[in-house]
Amino acid sequence: MSAPNKSYDPVEVEALKPERIDAARDDALAAFAAAESLDALREAKIAHTGDRSPLALANREIGALPPHAKADAGRRVGQARGAVGKALAARQAELEAERDERVLVEEAVDVTLPYGRRPAGARHPLTTLSERVEDIFVAMGYEVAEGPEAEADWFNFDALNIGPDHPTRTTHDTFFIADGGDPGREGRTPGDEAGLVLRTHTSPVQIRTMLTRRPPLYVICPGRVYRTDELDATHTPVFNQVELLAVDEGLTMADLKGTLDHMVQELFGSGLTTRLRPNYFPFTEPSAEMDMVCFRCRGASVGDPDHPCRTCSSEGWIELGGCGVVNPRVLVACGIDPDRYSGFAFGFGLERLLMFRHNIVDMRDMIEGDVRFTRPFGMEI
Ligand code: DAH
């Protein structure tokens, strides 16, 4: 057995040579100084202080040294590691301070900049209400149909059985755009579109639908209409109507009634009913005026002077619009066989509906475009 190597000199271990340790320390200090970012410093830290760094490897060699050599080597390696640790911490602090300064500059908020002075707009309640009505009918399988606002007088009147001398023609105070010549001419057809008006109702969309498509037809037609009324609290020359048309085999007034009941309940709550009062429209036969039970007093204000209802003027009913069974003459004008098909139609004004639904007393509020009016309606869906 050989004696322990008493003459073992730590200087002879390659990793522990003073110049190697100094070089490892200097490399580490240079790498830290060269690191321009915290990420780069992290890499340098791993390379120079990690388990596989030269100084860590040197430190591991100390354990194998004879006792008398350990102290000297330990001191040398310890001093080098201490210097490296200090340099690392100093560079780390420096880079962090730089980063903090940069963040302060880059992410600064200039509180003296002017704010967005344009107030945010709001959806108009008429748009919201129209979409709501459309949704009710789309859910029942109806489609949304549209037509032009500048409409041929044949579509607006003639095809709807409103002849040139028909009294109804004069009640629709019409904006004329182009004169179509003699409207009394026998056998006028949709081709005679020279006479142009701003449509006075949405009913011409019924005609356009029936001329271009075959039954079964279930359409809802919302849109803008025009009449030569002066603007005041209860009239406006431009307003919105919603038209309903169903044409199918075997449709009756009972289907119309059920459909209207459903619409009213979807809009105002369950349990509300409608009633039909006889009326006259050239394009429906029979025709009716549709009323709904007052959604506020539910009829309780009738004959009760102590509890008047502003919404229905204590009538118990609110008038909603006109309706009826499509006149066979209209079906014929659109090339639909009235012996096979029948239909029902309904038309009402959206502004009026919005007014009594929300207690709006002046129509002008609805068209002035003031967001202070529209905003409180929020985003009703
Ligand atoms: N178009 C009519 C008007 O503006 C309203 C109307 C009444 C539409 C009866 C209809 C209906 O579809 O069947 O006065």
mmCIF file of C-alpha atoms and ligand atoms in Angstrom:
data_model
loop_
_atom_site.group_PDB
_atom_site.id
_atom_site.type_symbol
_atom_site.label_atom_id
_atom_site.label_comp_id
_atom_site.label_asym_id
_atom_site.label_seq_id
_atom_site.Cartn_x
_atom_site.Cartn_y
_atom_site.Cartn_z
ATOM 1 C CA MET A 1 0.000 0.000 0.000
ATOM 2 C CA SER A 2 1.441 3.374 -0.969
ATOM 3 C CA ALA A 3 1.629 6.221 1.546
ATOM 4 C CA PRO A 4 -0.689 9.235 1.160
ATOM 5 C CA ASN A 5 0.704 11.851 -1.165
ATOM 6 C CA LYS A 6 1.960 14.267 1.482
ATOM 7 C CA SER A 7 3.855 16.298 -1.046
ATOM 8 C CA TYR A 8 0.749 16.905 -3.105
ATOM 9 C CA ASP A 9 0.759 20.545 -4.118
ATOM 10 C CA PRO A 10 -2.612 22.156 -4.894
ATOM 11 C CA VAL A 11 -0.958 24.443 -7.373
ATOM 12 C CA GLU A 12 -0.365 21.382 -9.456
ATOM 13 C CA VAL A 13 -4.132 20.722 -9.820
ATOM 14 C CA GLU A 14 -4.882 22.452 -13.094
ATOM 15 C CA ALA A 15 -8.256 23.927 -12.082
ATOM 16 C CA LEU A 16 -6.866 25.359 -8.898
ATOM 17 C CA LYS A 17 -3.872 27.140 -10.317
ATOM 18 C CA PRO A 18 -3.997 30.820 -9.224
ATOM 19 C CA GLU A 19 -3.811 32.099 -12.766
ATOM 20 C CA ARG A 20 -6.702 29.827 -13.803
ATOM 21 C CA ILE A 21 -8.821 31.088 -10.935
ATOM 22 C CA ASP A 22 -7.950 34.699 -11.654
ATOM 23 C CA ALA A 23 -8.778 34.153 -15.307
ATOM 24 C CA ALA A 24 -12.145 32.560 -14.457
ATOM 25 C CA ARG A 25 -12.957 35.511 -12.173
ATOM 26 C CA ASP A 26 -11.921 38.049 -14.785
ATOM 27 C CA ASP A 27 -13.962 36.279 -17.483
ATOM 28 C CA ALA A 28 -17.015 36.406 -15.221
ATOM 29 C CA LEU A 29 -16.568 40.093 -14.421
ATOM 30 C CA ALA A 30 -16.118 40.905 -18.114
ATOM 31 C CA ALA A 31 -19.224 38.901 -19.075
ATOM 32 C CA PHE A 32 -21.352 40.676 -16.459
ATOM 33 C CA ALA A 33 -20.107 44.069 -17.549
ATOM 34 C CA ALA A 34 -20.870 43.193 -21.174
ATOM 35 C CA ALA A 35 -24.427 42.026 -20.441
ATOM 36 C CA GLU A 36 -26.709 44.742 -21.831
ATOM 37 C CA SER A 37 -29.964 43.310 -20.605
ATOM 38 C CA LEU A 38 -31.347 41.328 -17.699
ATOM 39 C CA ASP A 39 -31.797 38.373 -20.034
ATOM 40 C CA ALA A 40 -28.165 38.509 -21.122
ATOM 41 C CA LEU A 41 -27.084 38.802 -17.496
ATOM 42 C CA ARG A 42 -29.090 35.711 -16.617
ATOM 43 C CA GLU A 43 -27.178 33.758 -19.269
ATOM 44 C CA ALA A 44 -23.845 35.055 -18.022
ATOM 45 C CA LYS A 45 -24.826 34.142 -14.472
ATOM 46 C CA ILE A 46 -25.494 30.542 -15.452
ATOM 47 C CA ALA A 47 -22.224 30.334 -17.393
ATOM 48 C CA HIS A 48 -20.058 31.829 -14.638
ATOM 49 C CA THR A 49 -21.686 30.825 -11.363
ATOM 50 C CA GLY A 50 -23.661 27.732 -12.380
ATOM 51 C CA ASP A 51 -22.791 24.142 -11.435
ATOM 52 C CA ARG A 52 -20.651 23.718 -14.531
ATOM 53 C CA SER A 53 -18.851 27.053 -14.339
ATOM 54 C CA PRO A 54 -15.024 27.004 -13.992
ATOM 55 C CA LEU A 55 -15.163 28.340 -10.426
ATOM 56 C CA ALA A 56 -17.727 25.755 -9.334
ATOM 57 C CA LEU A 57 -15.615 23.000 -10.851
ATOM 58 C CA ALA A 58 -12.516 24.374 -9.092
ATOM 59 C CA ASN A 59 -14.411 24.458 -5.816
ATOM 60 C CA ARG A 60 -15.233 20.798 -6.231
ATOM 61 C CA GLU A 61 -11.540 19.931 -6.589
ATOM 62 C CA ILE A 62 -10.771 21.304 -3.125
ATOM 63 C CA GLY A 63 -12.415 18.353 -1.411
ATOM 64 C CA ALA A 64 -9.858 15.979 -2.883
ATOM 65 C CA LEU A 65 -6.861 17.971 -1.609
ATOM 66 C CA PRO A 66 -4.769 16.902 1.377
ATOM 67 C CA PRO A 67 -5.829 18.771 4.539
ATOM 68 C CA HIS A 68 -2.883 21.142 4.640
ATOM 69 C CA ALA A 69 -3.533 22.317 1.077
ATOM 70 C CA LYS A 70 -7.254 22.842 1.483
ATOM 71 C CA ALA A 71 -7.145 26.170 3.326
ATOM 72 C CA ASP A 72 -5.033 27.964 0.802
ATOM 73 C CA ALA A 73 -6.958 26.710 -2.214
ATOM 74 C CA GLY A 74 -10.283 27.312 -0.434
ATOM 75 C CA ARG A 75 -9.376 30.906 0.297
ATOM 76 C CA ARG A 76 -8.353 31.593 -3.269
ATOM 77 C CA VAL A 77 -11.484 30.058 -4.801
ATOM 78 C CA GLY A 78 -13.671 31.660 -2.115
ATOM 79 C CA GLN A 79 -12.295 35.119 -2.805
ATOM 80 C CA ALA A 80 -12.814 34.713 -6.539
ATOM 81 C CA ARG A 81 -16.405 33.511 -6.069
ATOM 82 C CA GLY A 82 -17.083 36.350 -3.647
ATOM 83 C CA ALA A 83 -15.873 38.914 -6.179
ATOM 84 C CA VAL A 84 -17.985 37.310 -8.920
ATOM 85 C CA GLY A 85 -21.092 37.287 -6.715
ATOM 86 C CA LYS A 86 -20.647 40.945 -5.828
ATOM 87 C CA ALA A 87 -20.129 41.966 -9.444
ATOM 88 C CA LEU A 88 -23.224 40.019 -10.464
ATOM 89 C CA ALA A 89 -25.390 41.675 -7.830
ATOM 90 C CA ALA A 90 -24.074 45.116 -8.753
ATOM 91 C CA ARG A 91 -24.743 44.623 -12.489
ATOM 92 C CA GLN A 92 -28.159 43.177 -11.724
ATOM 93 C CA ALA A 93 -29.064 46.266 -9.691
ATOM 94 C CA GLU A 94 -27.768 48.526 -12.449
ATOM 95 C CA LEU A 95 -29.789 46.813 -15.191
ATOM 96 C CA GLU A 96 -32.937 46.760 -13.071
ATOM 97 C CA ALA A 97 -32.624 50.455 -12.399
ATOM 98 C CA GLU A 98 -32.188 51.087 -16.135
ATOM 99 C CA ARG A 99 -35.265 49.010 -16.914
ATOM 100 C CA ASP A 100 -37.369 50.834 -14.331
ATOM 101 C CA GLU A 101 -36.330 54.151 -15.772
ATOM 102 C CA ARG A 102 -37.173 53.014 -19.287
ATOM 103 C CA VAL A 103 -40.619 51.743 -18.230
ATOM 104 C CA LEU A 104 -41.334 55.077 -16.594
ATOM 105 C CA VAL A 105 -40.578 56.877 -19.835
ATOM 106 C CA GLU A 106 -42.181 54.410 -22.249
ATOM 107 C CA GLU A 107 -45.345 53.799 -20.306
ATOM 108 C CA ALA A 108 -45.893 57.274 -19.058
ATOM 109 C CA VAL A 109 -49.408 58.681 -19.351
ATOM 110 C CA ASP A 110 -49.606 62.331 -20.189
ATOM 111 C CA VAL A 111 -52.442 63.440 -17.965
ATOM 112 C CA THR A 112 -52.413 66.883 -19.535
ATOM 113 C CA LEU A 113 -53.472 65.555 -22.972
ATOM 114 C CA PRO A 114 -57.056 66.492 -23.907
ATOM 115 C CA TYR A 115 -59.604 63.671 -23.494
ATOM 116 C CA GLY A 116 -62.049 62.535 -26.216
ATOM 117 C CA ARG A 117 -64.476 65.399 -26.138
ATOM 118 C CA ARG A 118 -66.922 63.798 -28.572
ATOM 119 C CA PRO A 119 -69.533 62.099 -26.425
ATOM 120 C CA ALA A 120 -70.220 58.474 -27.271
ATOM 121 C CA GLY A 121 -73.407 57.966 -29.263
ATOM 122 C CA ALA A 122 -76.230 55.582 -28.509
ATOM 123 C CA ARG A 123 -78.448 53.275 -30.523
ATOM 124 C CA HIS A 124 -81.735 54.864 -31.423
ATOM 125 C CA PRO A 125 -84.632 53.195 -29.621
ATOM 126 C CA LEU A 126 -86.528 52.960 -32.924
ATOM 127 C CA THR A 127 -83.750 50.787 -34.333
ATOM 128 C CA THR A 128 -83.763 48.618 -31.247
ATOM 129 C CA LEU A 129 -87.552 48.289 -31.296
ATOM 130 C CA SER A 130 -87.634 47.480 -34.997
ATOM 131 C CA GLU A 131 -85.057 44.743 -34.501
ATOM 132 C CA ARG A 132 -87.001 43.395 -31.588
ATOM 133 C CA VAL A 133 -90.187 43.150 -33.670
ATOM 134 C CA GLU A 134 -88.219 41.521 -36.494
ATOM 135 C CA ASP A 135 -86.773 38.981 -34.054
ATOM 136 C CA ILE A 136 -90.241 38.026 -32.828
ATOM 137 C CA PHE A 137 -91.318 37.202 -36.365
ATOM 138 C CA VAL A 138 -88.050 35.662 -37.509
ATOM 139 C CA ALA A 139 -88.431 33.279 -34.572
ATOM 140 C CA MET A 140 -91.772 32.216 -36.110
ATOM 141 C CA GLY A 141 -90.154 31.548 -39.481
ATOM 142 C CA TYR A 142 -90.747 34.911 -41.149
ATOM 143 C CA GLU A 143 -88.160 36.562 -43.374
ATOM 144 C CA VAL A 144 -87.260 40.237 -43.388
ATOM 145 C CA ALA A 145 -88.050 41.903 -46.746
ATOM 146 C CA GLU A 146 -87.218 45.390 -47.959
ATOM 147 C CA GLY A 147 -88.290 47.694 -50.747
ATOM 148 C CA PRO A 148 -87.311 51.103 -52.106
ATOM 149 C CA GLU A 149 -88.384 54.313 -50.397
ATOM 150 C CA ALA A 150 -88.809 56.021 -53.757
ATOM 151 C CA GLU A 151 -91.533 53.729 -55.056
ATOM 152 C CA ALA A 152 -93.496 53.356 -58.276
ATOM 153 C CA ASP A 153 -97.007 54.642 -57.725
ATOM 154 C CA TRP A 154 -98.307 51.381 -59.184
ATOM 155 C CA PHE A 155 -96.786 49.482 -56.239
ATOM 156 C CA ASN A 156 -97.745 52.092 -53.666
ATOM 157 C CA PHE A 157 -101.368 52.399 -54.811
ATOM 158 C CA ASP A 158 -102.720 50.577 -57.866
ATOM 159 C CA ALA A 159 -101.543 47.060 -57.073
ATOM 160 C CA LEU A 160 -102.915 47.495 -53.563
ATOM 161 C CA ASN A 161 -106.351 48.127 -55.028
ATOM 162 C CA ILE A 162 -106.111 51.850 -54.466
ATOM 163 C CA GLY A 163 -107.233 53.084 -57.871
ATOM 164 C CA PRO A 164 -106.596 56.600 -59.197
ATOM 165 C CA ASP A 165 -109.945 57.885 -57.935
ATOM 166 C CA HIS A 166 -109.956 55.910 -54.735
ATOM 167 C CA PRO A 167 -110.626 58.145 -51.717
ATOM 168 C CA THR A 168 -107.786 56.470 -49.790
ATOM 169 C CA ARG A 169 -105.349 57.871 -52.321
ATOM 170 C CA THR A 170 -106.108 61.370 -51.089
ATOM 171 C CA THR A 171 -105.744 60.440 -47.414
ATOM 172 C CA HIS A 172 -102.164 59.398 -48.097
ATOM 173 C CA ASP A 173 -100.738 62.884 -48.455
ATOM 174 C CA THR A 174 -98.099 61.985 -50.949
ATOM 175 C CA PHE A 175 -94.730 63.409 -51.936
ATOM 176 C CA PHE A 176 -94.620 63.025 -55.723
ATOM 177 C CA ILE A 177 -91.233 62.600 -57.374
ATOM 178 C CA ALA A 178 -92.090 61.942 -61.021
ATOM 179 C CA ASP A 179 -95.406 62.200 -62.780
ATOM 180 C CA GLY A 180 -96.401 58.901 -64.315
ATOM 181 C CA GLY A 181 -98.873 60.363 -66.764
ATOM 182 C CA ASP A 182 -102.490 59.346 -66.617
ATOM 183 C CA PRO A 183 -102.828 56.949 -63.694
ATOM 184 C CA GLY A 184 -106.393 56.170 -64.787
ATOM 185 C CA ARG A 185 -105.182 54.465 -67.922
ATOM 186 C CA GLU A 186 -106.772 51.026 -68.278
ATOM 187 C CA GLY A 187 -104.540 48.048 -67.699
ATOM 188 C CA ARG A 188 -101.601 49.724 -66.006
ATOM 189 C CA THR A 189 -98.957 47.160 -65.117
ATOM 190 C CA PRO A 190 -95.855 47.027 -62.898
ATOM 191 C CA GLY A 191 -93.920 47.941 -66.031
ATOM 192 C CA ASP A 192 -95.438 51.414 -65.859
ATOM 193 C CA GLU A 193 -93.108 52.579 -63.176
ATOM 194 C CA ALA A 194 -92.698 56.086 -64.501
ATOM 195 C CA GLY A 195 -94.889 57.518 -61.748
ATOM 196 C CA LEU A 196 -92.638 57.771 -58.703
ATOM 197 C CA VAL A 197 -93.609 58.698 -55.153
ATOM 198 C CA LEU A 198 -91.984 58.532 -51.757
ATOM 199 C CA ARG A 199 -93.809 55.491 -50.444
ATOM 200 C CA THR A 200 -96.633 56.430 -48.103
ATOM 201 C CA HIS A 201 -96.658 53.037 -46.393
ATOM 202 C CA THR A 202 -94.706 49.767 -46.348
ATOM 203 C CA SER A 203 -97.547 47.854 -48.017
ATOM 204 C CA PRO A 204 -95.898 48.043 -51.492
ATOM 205 C CA VAL A 205 -93.260 45.638 -50.159
ATOM 206 C CA GLN A 206 -96.114 43.093 -49.992
ATOM 207 C CA ILE A 207 -96.571 43.513 -53.725
ATOM 208 C CA ARG A 208 -92.870 43.287 -54.493
ATOM 209 C CA THR A 209 -92.658 40.095 -52.431
ATOM 210 C CA MET A 210 -95.679 38.466 -54.066
ATOM 211 C CA LEU A 211 -94.503 39.368 -57.564
ATOM 212 C CA THR A 212 -91.057 37.892 -57.150
ATOM 213 C CA ARG A 213 -91.747 34.816 -55.036
ATOM 214 C CA ARG A 214 -94.320 32.079 -54.811
ATOM 215 C CA PRO A 215 -96.274 31.149 -51.669
ATOM 216 C CA PRO A 216 -95.933 30.065 -48.962
ATOM 217 C CA LEU A 217 -94.745 33.551 -48.051
ATOM 218 C CA TYR A 218 -94.087 34.836 -44.554
ATOM 219 C CA VAL A 219 -92.398 38.208 -44.534
ATOM 220 C CA ILE A 220 -91.930 41.185 -42.251
ATOM 221 C CA CYS A 221 -91.074 44.504 -43.854
ATOM 222 C CA PRO A 222 -89.819 47.332 -41.654
ATOM 223 C CA GLY A 223 -89.029 50.638 -43.284
ATOM 224 C CA ARG A 224 -89.258 54.384 -43.589
ATOM 225 C CA VAL A 225 -92.374 55.977 -45.085
ATOM 226 C CA TYR A 226 -93.293 59.555 -45.999
ATOM 227 C CA ARG A 227 -96.365 61.761 -45.865
ATOM 228 C CA THR A 228 -96.753 65.498 -46.321
ATOM 229 C CA ASP A 229 -97.454 66.200 -42.658
ATOM 230 C CA GLU A 230 -96.085 69.145 -40.730
ATOM 231 C CA LEU A 231 -93.698 68.202 -37.950
ATOM 232 C CA ASP A 232 -95.340 68.583 -34.554
ATOM 233 C CA ALA A 233 -95.703 66.625 -31.318
ATOM 234 C CA THR A 234 -97.801 63.900 -32.952
ATOM 235 C CA HIS A 235 -96.893 64.092 -36.664
ATOM 236 C CA THR A 236 -93.744 63.752 -38.668
ATOM 237 C CA PRO A 237 -93.350 63.683 -42.453
ATOM 238 C CA VAL A 238 -90.928 60.746 -42.159
ATOM 239 C CA PHE A 239 -91.779 57.828 -39.967
ATOM 240 C CA ASN A 240 -91.376 54.062 -39.757
ATOM 241 C CA GLN A 241 -93.831 51.287 -40.351
ATOM 242 C CA VAL A 242 -93.651 47.554 -40.023
ATOM 243 C CA GLU A 243 -95.631 45.479 -42.474
ATOM 244 C CA LEU A 244 -96.513 41.854 -42.072
ATOM 245 C CA LEU A 245 -97.596 39.517 -44.848
ATOM 246 C CA ALA A 246 -98.423 35.831 -44.820
ATOM 247 C CA VAL A 247 -99.716 34.004 -47.911
ATOM 248 C CA ASP A 248 -100.307 30.293 -47.778
ATOM 249 C CA GLU A 249 -103.011 27.705 -48.298
ATOM 250 C CA GLY A 250 -105.888 27.946 -45.843
ATOM 251 C CA LEU A 251 -104.881 31.062 -43.876
ATOM 252 C CA THR A 252 -107.761 32.806 -42.121
ATOM 253 C CA MET A 253 -108.483 35.739 -39.852
ATOM 254 C CA ALA A 254 -107.986 33.339 -36.915
ATOM 255 C CA ASP A 255 -104.327 32.868 -37.901
ATOM 256 C CA LEU A 256 -103.966 36.636 -38.040
ATOM 257 C CA LYS A 257 -105.491 37.014 -34.582
ATOM 258 C CA GLY A 258 -103.210 34.346 -33.086
ATOM 259 C CA THR A 259 -100.154 35.920 -34.665
ATOM 260 C CA LEU A 260 -101.035 39.379 -33.344
ATOM 261 C CA ASP A 261 -101.719 38.028 -29.838
ATOM 262 C CA HIS A 262 -98.296 36.400 -29.863
ATOM 263 C CA MET A 263 -96.570 39.578 -31.016
ATOM 264 C CA VAL A 264 -98.254 41.702 -28.345
ATOM 265 C CA GLN A 265 -97.348 39.228 -25.609
ATOM 266 C CA GLU A 266 -93.733 39.078 -26.754
ATOM 267 C CA LEU A 267 -93.549 42.872 -26.746
ATOM 268 C CA PHE A 268 -95.544 43.687 -23.621
ATOM 269 C CA GLY A 269 -95.844 40.574 -21.471
ATOM 270 C CA SER A 270 -97.952 37.469 -21.195
ATOM 271 C CA GLY A 271 -101.688 37.486 -20.695
ATOM 272 C CA LEU A 272 -102.331 40.503 -22.931
ATOM 273 C CA THR A 273 -104.878 40.051 -25.687
ATOM 274 C CA THR A 274 -105.919 41.878 -28.821
ATOM 275 C CA ARG A 275 -109.251 42.726 -30.382
ATOM 276 C CA LEU A 276 -110.180 43.430 -33.978
ATOM 277 C CA ARG A 277 -112.568 46.268 -34.835
ATOM 278 C CA PRO A 278 -114.135 46.388 -38.295
ATOM 279 C CA ASN A 279 -112.497 48.921 -40.569
ATOM 280 C CA TYR A 280 -111.819 49.447 -44.229
ATOM 281 C CA PHE A 281 -108.613 49.113 -46.237
ATOM 282 C CA PRO A 282 -108.696 48.597 -50.002
ATOM 283 C CA PHE A 283 -106.038 45.874 -49.877
ATOM 284 C CA THR A 284 -107.661 43.693 -47.225
ATOM 285 C CA GLU A 285 -111.123 42.177 -47.066
ATOM 286 C CA PRO A 286 -112.331 41.923 -44.371
ATOM 287 C CA SER A 287 -110.260 44.653 -42.747
ATOM 288 C CA ALA A 288 -109.841 45.536 -39.123
ATOM 289 C CA GLU A 289 -108.214 47.894 -36.719
ATOM 290 C CA MET A 290 -106.190 46.019 -34.107
ATOM 291 C CA ASP A 291 -106.235 47.103 -30.454
ATOM 292 C CA MET A 292 -104.342 45.576 -27.564
ATOM 293 C CA VAL A 293 -105.337 45.543 -23.911
ATOM 294 C CA CYS A 294 -103.556 48.414 -22.171
ATOM 295 C CA PHE A 295 -100.348 46.896 -20.842
ATOM 296 C CA ARG A 296 -100.224 49.350 -17.945
ATOM 297 C CA CYS A 297 -103.730 49.325 -16.397
ATOM 298 C CA ARG A 298 -104.937 46.146 -18.148
ATOM 299 C CA GLY A 299 -108.334 47.770 -18.403
ATOM 300 C CA ALA A 300 -108.624 48.566 -14.682
ATOM 301 C CA SER A 301 -108.841 52.313 -15.307
ATOM 302 C CA VAL A 302 -112.035 52.034 -17.328
ATOM 303 C CA GLY A 303 -114.840 53.664 -15.313
ATOM 304 C CA ASP A 304 -112.513 54.356 -12.404
ATOM 305 C CA PRO A 305 -111.960 58.137 -12.340
ATOM 306 C CA ASP A 306 -109.818 57.825 -9.192
ATOM 307 C CA HIS A 307 -107.198 55.812 -11.078
ATOM 308 C CA PRO A 308 -106.889 57.251 -14.555
ATOM 309 C CA CYS A 309 -104.431 55.664 -17.007
ATOM 310 C CA ARG A 310 -102.315 58.001 -19.106
ATOM 311 C CA THR A 311 -101.213 55.285 -21.495
ATOM 312 C CA CYS A 312 -104.687 54.347 -22.793
ATOM 313 C CA SER A 313 -106.541 57.504 -21.676
ATOM 314 C CA SER A 314 -108.564 55.141 -19.475
ATOM 315 C CA GLU A 315 -109.961 53.427 -22.547
ATOM 316 C CA GLY A 316 -108.527 50.050 -21.574
ATOM 317 C CA TRP A 317 -107.381 49.458 -25.148
ATOM 318 C CA ILE A 318 -104.562 50.858 -27.269
ATOM 319 C CA GLU A 319 -104.863 51.050 -31.042
ATOM 320 C CA LEU A 320 -101.885 49.426 -32.751
ATOM 321 C CA GLY A 321 -102.477 49.230 -36.498
ATOM 322 C CA GLY A 322 -104.514 48.016 -39.453
ATOM 323 C CA CYS A 323 -104.877 44.474 -40.638
ATOM 324 C CA GLY A 324 -107.025 42.029 -42.503
ATOM 325 C CA VAL A 325 -107.260 39.194 -44.976
ATOM 326 C CA VAL A 326 -105.429 40.034 -48.191
ATOM 327 C CA ASN A 327 -107.951 41.186 -50.790
ATOM 328 C CA PRO A 328 -108.169 38.590 -53.616
ATOM 329 C CA ARG A 329 -107.826 41.451 -56.092
ATOM 330 C CA VAL A 330 -104.340 42.098 -54.690
ATOM 331 C CA LEU A 331 -103.417 38.425 -55.040
ATOM 332 C CA VAL A 332 -104.635 38.472 -58.647
ATOM 333 C CA ALA A 333 -102.642 41.622 -59.417
ATOM 334 C CA CYS A 334 -99.562 39.685 -58.274
ATOM 335 C CA GLY A 335 -100.397 36.561 -60.241
ATOM 336 C CA ILE A 336 -101.350 34.449 -57.225
ATOM 337 C CA ASP A 337 -104.373 32.156 -57.510
ATOM 338 C CA PRO A 338 -106.904 33.401 -54.913
ATOM 339 C CA ASP A 339 -108.805 30.117 -55.070
ATOM 340 C CA ARG A 340 -105.800 28.244 -53.805
ATOM 341 C CA TYR A 341 -104.074 30.787 -51.567
ATOM 342 C CA SER A 342 -105.197 33.272 -48.975
ATOM 343 C CA GLY A 343 -103.229 35.598 -46.781
ATOM 344 C CA PHE A 344 -103.274 38.066 -43.965
ATOM 345 C CA ALA A 345 -101.528 41.383 -43.526
ATOM 346 C CA PHE A 346 -100.863 43.824 -40.756
ATOM 347 C CA GLY A 347 -99.237 47.238 -40.705
ATOM 348 C CA PHE A 348 -98.378 49.584 -37.884
ATOM 349 C CA GLY A 349 -96.307 52.623 -37.035
ATOM 350 C CA LEU A 350 -93.153 52.124 -34.990
ATOM 351 C CA GLU A 351 -93.018 55.682 -33.606
ATOM 352 C CA ARG A 352 -96.472 55.380 -32.086
ATOM 353 C CA LEU A 353 -95.577 52.020 -30.583
ATOM 354 C CA LEU A 354 -92.403 53.487 -29.089
ATOM 355 C CA MET A 355 -94.332 56.488 -27.758
ATOM 356 C CA PHE A 356 -96.884 54.621 -25.723
ATOM 357 C CA ARG A 357 -94.460 51.870 -24.751
ATOM 358 C CA HIS A 358 -92.087 54.435 -23.207
ATOM 359 C CA ASN A 359 -94.349 57.354 -22.332
ATOM 360 C CA ILE A 360 -92.838 59.653 -24.930
ATOM 361 C CA VAL A 361 -95.097 62.637 -25.414
ATOM 362 C CA ASP A 362 -93.378 64.562 -28.191
ATOM 363 C CA MET A 363 -92.510 62.867 -31.483
ATOM 364 C CA ARG A 364 -89.874 65.496 -32.220
ATOM 365 C CA ASP A 365 -87.695 64.051 -29.462
ATOM 366 C CA MET A 366 -87.353 60.937 -31.585
ATOM 367 C CA ILE A 367 -85.957 62.671 -34.632
ATOM 368 C CA GLU A 368 -83.758 65.410 -33.276
ATOM 369 C CA GLY A 369 -80.808 63.089 -32.803
ATOM 370 C CA ASP A 370 -79.973 64.234 -29.278
ATOM 371 C CA VAL A 371 -78.105 61.476 -27.443
ATOM 372 C CA ARG A 372 -79.587 62.711 -24.183
ATOM 373 C CA PHE A 373 -82.836 61.261 -25.487
ATOM 374 C CA THR A 374 -81.468 58.029 -26.919
ATOM 375 C CA ARG A 375 -78.935 57.123 -24.225
ATOM 376 C CA PRO A 376 -81.365 56.244 -21.412
ATOM 377 C CA PHE A 377 -82.849 53.499 -23.605
ATOM 378 C CA GLY A 378 -79.532 51.705 -23.291
ATOM 379 C CA MET A 379 -78.901 48.509 -25.165
ATOM 380 C CA GLU A 380 -82.231 46.779 -24.821
ATOM 381 C CA ILE A 381 -82.093 43.393 -26.521
HETATM 382 N N1 DAH B 1 -100.799 50.501 -45.078
HETATM 383 C C1 DAH B 1 -101.743 50.976 -44.080
HETATM 384 C C2 DAH B 1 -101.447 52.432 -43.732
HETATM 385 O O1 DAH B 1 -100.342 52.858 -43.876
HETATM 386 C C3 DAH B 1 -101.646 50.139 -42.835
HETATM 387 C C4 DAH B 1 -102.134 48.757 -43.065
HETATM 388 C C5 DAH B 1 -103.454 48.464 -42.884
HETATM 389 C C6 DAH B 1 -101.283 47.760 -43.491
HETATM 390 C C7 DAH B 1 -103.959 47.211 -43.087
HETATM 391 C C8 DAH B 1 -101.747 46.467 -43.705
HETATM 392 C C9 DAH B 1 -103.083 46.210 -43.497
HETATM 393 O O2 DAH B 1 -100.959 45.480 -44.086
HETATM 394 O O3 DAH B 1 -103.558 44.963 -43.716
HETATM 395 O O4 DAH B 1 -102.300 53.102 -43.295
#
